[in-house]
PDB file of C-alpha atoms in Angstrom:
ATOM      1  CA  MET A 222     -13.413  15.721  -4.480  1.00 95.00           C
ATOM      2  CA  LYS A 223     -10.397  13.546  -3.697  1.00 98.00           C
ATOM      3  CA  ARG A 224     -10.248  10.392  -5.847  1.00 98.00           C
ATOM      4  CA  VAL A 225      -8.516   7.191  -4.741  1.00 98.00           C
ATOM      5  CA  ILE A 226      -7.741   4.158  -6.897  1.00 98.00           C
ATOM      6  CA  THR A 227      -6.621   0.624  -6.113  1.00 98.00           C
ATOM      7  CA  TYR A 228      -6.015  -2.484  -8.208  1.00 97.00           C
ATOM      8  CA  GLY A 229      -6.400  -6.170  -7.588  1.00 94.00           C
ATOM      9  CA  THR A 230      -7.873  -9.566  -8.332  1.00 93.00           C
ATOM     10  CA  PHE A 231     -10.161  -9.712  -5.277  1.00 94.00           C
ATOM     11  CA  ASP A 232     -10.829 -13.424  -5.660  1.00 89.00           C
ATOM     12  CA  LEU A 233     -12.193 -15.241  -2.609  1.00 85.00           C
ATOM     13  CA  LEU A 234     -13.203 -11.924  -1.044  1.00 88.00           C
ATOM     14  CA  HIS A 235     -12.359 -11.840   2.681  1.00 84.00           C
ATOM     15  CA  TYR A 236     -12.134  -9.407   5.596  1.00 86.00           C
ATOM     16  CA  GLY A 237      -8.552  -8.447   4.669  1.00 89.00           C
ATOM     17  CA  HIS A 238      -9.899  -7.112   1.358  1.00 92.00           C
ATOM     18  CA  ILE A 239     -12.628  -5.225   3.221  1.00 95.00           C
ATOM     19  CA  ASN A 240     -10.025  -3.695   5.567  1.00 94.00           C
ATOM     20  CA  LEU A 241      -7.938  -2.567   2.589  1.00 95.00           C
ATOM     21  CA  LEU A 242     -10.951  -1.042   0.814  1.00 97.00           C
ATOM     22  CA  ARG A 243     -12.154   0.706   3.996  1.00 97.00           C
ATOM     23  CA  ARG A 244      -8.717   2.234   4.608  1.00 97.00           C
ATOM     24  CA  ALA A 245      -8.362   3.219   0.940  1.00 98.00           C
ATOM     25  CA  LYS A 246     -11.756   4.951   0.962  1.00 98.00           C
ATOM     26  CA  ALA A 247     -10.774   6.817   4.152  1.00 98.00           C
ATOM     27  CA  LEU A 248      -8.007   8.516   2.132  1.00 98.00           C
ATOM     28  CA  GLY A 249     -10.500  10.304  -0.094  1.00 98.00           C
ATOM     29  CA  ASP A 250     -14.075  10.828  -1.193  1.00 98.00           C
ATOM     30  CA  TYR A 251     -14.403   8.463  -4.155  1.00 98.00           C
ATOM     31  CA  LEU A 252     -12.865   4.984  -4.460  1.00 98.00           C
ATOM     32  CA  ILE A 253     -12.276   3.306  -7.794  1.00 98.00           C
ATOM     33  CA  VAL A 254     -11.353  -0.379  -7.779  1.00 98.00           C
ATOM     34  CA  VAL A 255      -9.621  -1.606 -10.913  1.00 98.00           C
ATOM     35  CA  LEU A 256     -10.417  -5.297 -11.042  1.00 98.00           C
ATOM     36  CA  SER A 257      -8.143  -7.660 -12.958  1.00 96.00           C
ATOM     37  CA  SER A 258      -9.969  -9.206 -15.904  1.00 97.00           C
ATOM     38  CA  ASP A 259      -9.970 -12.973 -16.288  1.00 95.00           C
ATOM     39  CA  GLU A 260      -7.701 -12.697 -19.337  1.00 96.00           C
ATOM     40  CA  PHE A 261      -5.249 -10.376 -17.577  1.00 95.00           C
ATOM     41  CA  ASN A 262      -5.130 -12.698 -14.549  1.00 92.00           C
ATOM     42  CA  TRP A 263      -4.349 -15.719 -16.696  1.00 92.00           C
ATOM     43  CA  ASN A 264      -2.132 -14.219 -19.415  1.00 92.00           C
ATOM     44  CA  GLU A 265      -0.102 -11.747 -17.337  1.00 91.00           C
ATOM     45  CA  LYS A 266      -0.315 -12.862 -13.702  1.00 87.00           C
ATOM     46  CA  HIS A 267      -0.606 -16.599 -14.413  1.00 85.00           C
ATOM     47  CA  LYS A 268      -3.437 -16.823 -11.870  1.00 84.00           C
ATOM     48  CA  LYS A 269      -6.685 -18.733 -12.191  1.00 87.00           C
ATOM     49  CA  THR A 270      -9.560 -17.200 -10.256  1.00 89.00           C
ATOM     50  CA  TYR A 271     -12.395 -19.127  -8.698  1.00 90.00           C
ATOM     51  CA  PHE A 272     -14.962 -16.434  -9.540  1.00 93.00           C
ATOM     52  CA  THR A 273     -15.309 -14.809 -12.959  1.00 96.00           C
ATOM     53  CA  TYR A 274     -14.644 -11.125 -13.516  1.00 97.00           C
ATOM     54  CA  GLU A 275     -18.390 -10.375 -13.537  1.00 97.00           C
ATOM     55  CA  GLN A 276     -18.931 -12.259 -10.276  1.00 97.00           C
ATOM     56  CA  ARG A 277     -15.995 -10.523  -8.578  1.00 97.00           C
ATOM     57  CA  LYS A 278     -17.220  -7.168  -9.892  1.00 98.00           C
ATOM     58  CA  GLN A 279     -20.681  -7.799  -8.457  1.00 98.00           C
ATOM     59  CA  LEU A 280     -19.192  -8.599  -5.046  1.00 97.00           C
ATOM     60  CA  LEU A 281     -17.083  -5.428  -5.046  1.00 98.00           C
ATOM     61  CA  GLU A 282     -19.990  -3.243  -6.159  1.00 98.00           C
ATOM     62  CA  ALA A 283     -21.954  -4.437  -3.112  1.00 97.00           C
ATOM     63  CA  ILE A 284     -19.316  -3.043  -0.729  1.00 98.00           C
ATOM     64  CA  ARG A 285     -20.219   0.399   0.593  1.00 98.00           C
ATOM     65  CA  TYR A 286     -16.659   1.733   0.349  1.00 98.00           C
ATOM     66  CA  VAL A 287     -16.473   1.102  -3.421  1.00 98.00           C
ATOM     67  CA  ASP A 288     -17.845   3.768  -5.765  1.00 98.00           C
ATOM     68  CA  LEU A 289     -16.789   2.393  -9.151  1.00 98.00           C
ATOM     69  CA  VAL A 290     -15.341  -0.883 -10.481  1.00 98.00           C
ATOM     70  CA  ILE A 291     -13.532  -0.922 -13.832  1.00 98.00           C
ATOM     71  CA  PRO A 292     -11.532  -3.661 -15.588  1.00 98.00           C
ATOM     72  CA  GLU A 293      -7.750  -4.025 -15.562  1.00 97.00           C
ATOM     73  CA  THR A 294      -6.605  -5.459 -18.883  1.00 96.00           C
ATOM     74  CA  ASN A 295      -2.847  -4.757 -18.863  1.00 95.00           C
ATOM     75  CA  TRP A 296      -0.005  -3.507 -16.659  1.00 92.00           C
ATOM     76  CA  GLN A 297       0.445  -0.350 -18.744  1.00 93.00           C
ATOM     77  CA  GLN A 298      -3.017   1.116 -18.151  1.00 96.00           C
ATOM     78  CA  LYS A 299      -2.136   2.456 -14.710  1.00 97.00           C
ATOM     79  CA  ARG A 300      -0.504   5.615 -16.075  1.00 97.00           C
ATOM     80  CA  SER A 301      -3.474   6.470 -18.286  1.00 97.00           C
ATOM     81  CA  ASP A 302      -6.000   5.587 -15.541  1.00 98.00           C
ATOM     82  CA  MET A 303      -4.433   8.243 -13.282  1.00 98.00           C
ATOM     83  CA  HIS A 304      -5.308  10.914 -15.835  1.00 97.00           C
ATOM     84  CA  GLU A 305      -8.569   9.523 -17.213  1.00 98.00           C
ATOM     85  CA  TYR A 306     -10.113   9.221 -13.741  1.00 98.00           C
ATOM     86  CA  HIS A 307      -8.416  12.338 -12.243  1.00 98.00           C
ATOM     87  CA  ILE A 308      -6.783  10.333  -9.453  1.00 98.00           C
ATOM     88  CA  ASP A 309      -5.245  11.970  -6.396  1.00 98.00           C
ATOM     89  CA  THR A 310      -4.114   8.852  -4.503  1.00 98.00           C
ATOM     90  CA  PHE A 311      -3.012   5.414  -5.696  1.00 98.00           C
ATOM     91  CA  VAL A 312      -3.288   2.693  -3.031  1.00 98.00           C
ATOM     92  CA  MET A 313      -1.889  -0.844  -2.913  1.00 96.00           C
ATOM     93  CA  GLY A 314      -1.035  -3.385  -0.247  1.00 93.00           C
ATOM     94  CA  ASP A 315       2.440  -3.031   1.215  1.00 92.00           C
ATOM     95  CA  ASP A 316       3.564  -6.319  -0.323  1.00 90.00           C
ATOM     96  CA  TRP A 317       3.877  -4.215  -3.531  1.00 94.00           C
ATOM     97  CA  LYS A 318       5.963  -1.522  -1.796  1.00 96.00           C
ATOM     98  CA  GLY A 319       8.079   0.441  -4.277  1.00 97.00           C
ATOM     99  CA  LYS A 320       6.653  -1.278  -7.377  1.00 96.00           C
ATOM    100  CA  PHE A 321       4.355   1.615  -8.290  1.00 97.00           C
ATOM    101  CA  ASP A 322       6.411   4.617  -7.196  1.00 98.00           C
ATOM    102  CA  PHE A 323       6.709   5.581 -10.885  1.00 97.00           C
ATOM    103  CA  LEU A 324       3.104   6.811 -10.655  1.00 98.00           C
ATOM    104  CA  LYS A 325       4.321   9.763  -8.574  1.00 98.00           C
ATOM    105  CA  ASP A 326       5.561  11.123 -11.926  1.00 97.00           C
ATOM    106  CA  GLU A 327       1.887  11.247 -12.974  1.00 96.00           C
ATOM    107  CA  GLY A 328       1.153  13.660 -10.113  1.00 97.00           C
ATOM    108  CA  VAL A 329      -0.504  11.215  -7.715  1.00 98.00           C
ATOM    109  CA  GLU A 330       0.291  10.283  -4.140  1.00 98.00           C
ATOM    110  CA  VAL A 331       1.317   6.616  -3.849  1.00 98.00           C
ATOM    111  CA  VAL A 332       0.314   4.882  -0.611  1.00 98.00           C
ATOM    112  CA  TYR A 333       1.139   1.313   0.418  1.00 98.00           C
ATOM    113  CA  LEU A 334      -1.212   0.085   3.137  1.00 95.00           C
ATOM    114  CA  PRO A 335      -0.329  -2.758   5.506  1.00 92.00           C
ATOM    115  CA  ARG A 336      -2.058  -6.036   4.681  1.00 87.00           C
ATOM    116  CA  THR A 337      -4.163  -7.792   7.280  1.00 80.00           C
ATOM    117  CA  PRO A 338      -1.415 -10.179   8.404  1.00 71.00           C
ATOM    118  CA  GLU A 339      -3.324 -13.340   9.254  1.00 72.00           C
ATOM    119  CA  ILE A 340      -5.420 -13.627   6.067  1.00 69.00           C
ATOM    120  CA  SER A 341      -4.880 -13.907   2.321  1.00 70.00           C
ATOM    121  CA  SER A 342      -6.603 -15.613  -0.597  1.00 69.00           C
ATOM    122  CA  SER A 343      -3.538 -17.829  -0.999  1.00 71.00           C
ATOM    123  CA  GLN A 344      -3.733 -18.861   2.665  1.00 72.00           C
ATOM    124  CA  ILE A 345      -7.458 -19.629   2.356  1.00 67.00           C
ATOM    125  CA  LYS A 346      -6.804 -21.828  -0.689  1.00 69.00           C
ATOM    126  CA  LYS A 347      -3.982 -23.652   1.102  1.00 73.00           C
ATOM    127  CA  ASP A 348      -6.002 -24.180   4.280  1.00 67.00           C
ATOM    128  CA  LEU A 349      -8.990 -25.523   2.350  1.00 70.00           C
ATOM    129  CA  TYR A 350      -6.770 -27.803   0.288  1.00 69.00           C
ATOM    130  CA  ASP A 351      -5.071 -29.120   3.422  1.00 73.00           C
ATOM    131  CA  ALA A 352      -8.421 -29.650   5.193  1.00 73.00           C
ATOM    132  CA  ASN A 353      -9.843 -31.568   2.241  1.00 71.00           C
ATOM    133  CA  ASP A 354      -6.631 -33.557   1.864  1.00 67.00           C
ATOM    134  CA  VAL A 355      -6.951 -34.993   5.378  1.00 61.00           C
ATOM    135  CA  GLY A 356     -10.708 -35.547   5.079  1.00 58.00           C
ATOM    136  CA  GLU A 357     -11.861 -32.866   7.507  1.00 56.00           C
ATOM    137  CA  SER A 358     -14.751 -31.565   5.401  1.00 54.00           C
ATOM    138  CA  LYS A 359     -16.202 -34.363   3.305  1.00 57.00           C
ATOM    139  CA  MET A 360     -19.737 -34.252   4.754  1.00 59.00           C
ATOM    140  CA  SER A 361     -22.546 -32.924   2.543  1.00 67.00           C
ATOM    141  CA  HIS A 362     -25.912 -31.471   3.533  1.00 63.00           C
ATOM    142  CA  GLU A 363     -27.541 -34.782   2.642  1.00 72.00           C
ATOM    143  CA  ASP A 364     -25.454 -36.482   5.361  1.00 70.00           C
ATOM    144  CA  ILE A 365     -26.691 -34.202   8.148  1.00 68.00           C
ATOM    145  CA  ASP A 366     -29.798 -35.009  10.185  1.00 72.00           C
ATOM    146  CA  THR A 367     -31.371 -31.647  11.015  1.00 77.00           C
ATOM    147  CA  ASP A 368     -34.379 -33.071  12.897  1.00 78.00           C
ATOM    148  CA  PRO A 369     -33.414 -33.604  16.553  1.00 73.00           C
ATOM    149  CA  ASN A 370     -36.443 -35.933  17.132  1.00 74.00           C
TER     150      ASN A 370
END
């Protein structure tokens, strides 16, 4: 069995994430997603997520390409994860190109997959902020008349 691993925050899950996971799974038989914990995101990446670790984990576990979701708690765990989970292929988006080549020393293939160019969590956040800033989406369900009569 060929085992593939990828890492990420996976906040505001979108079709670019699904594309990445589908292509990662196609490289092997078993896909492990190492999901950044809330503490790791805040303390090391200086990122605040919208969804908690448990919520993001639940979303990932519902995706058919994902076989196992485990927590990422520090940058250093990648080396030990390669051995503990008997990994054959490490996969990341190509915006990280070269940053994880040191894992080749652990006996794994390192693959950087192209990102889906027109979508990112950062872009979604910006677009929503901009839309709200100009008043494009201030209507609530209470404001909508659903009865055409």
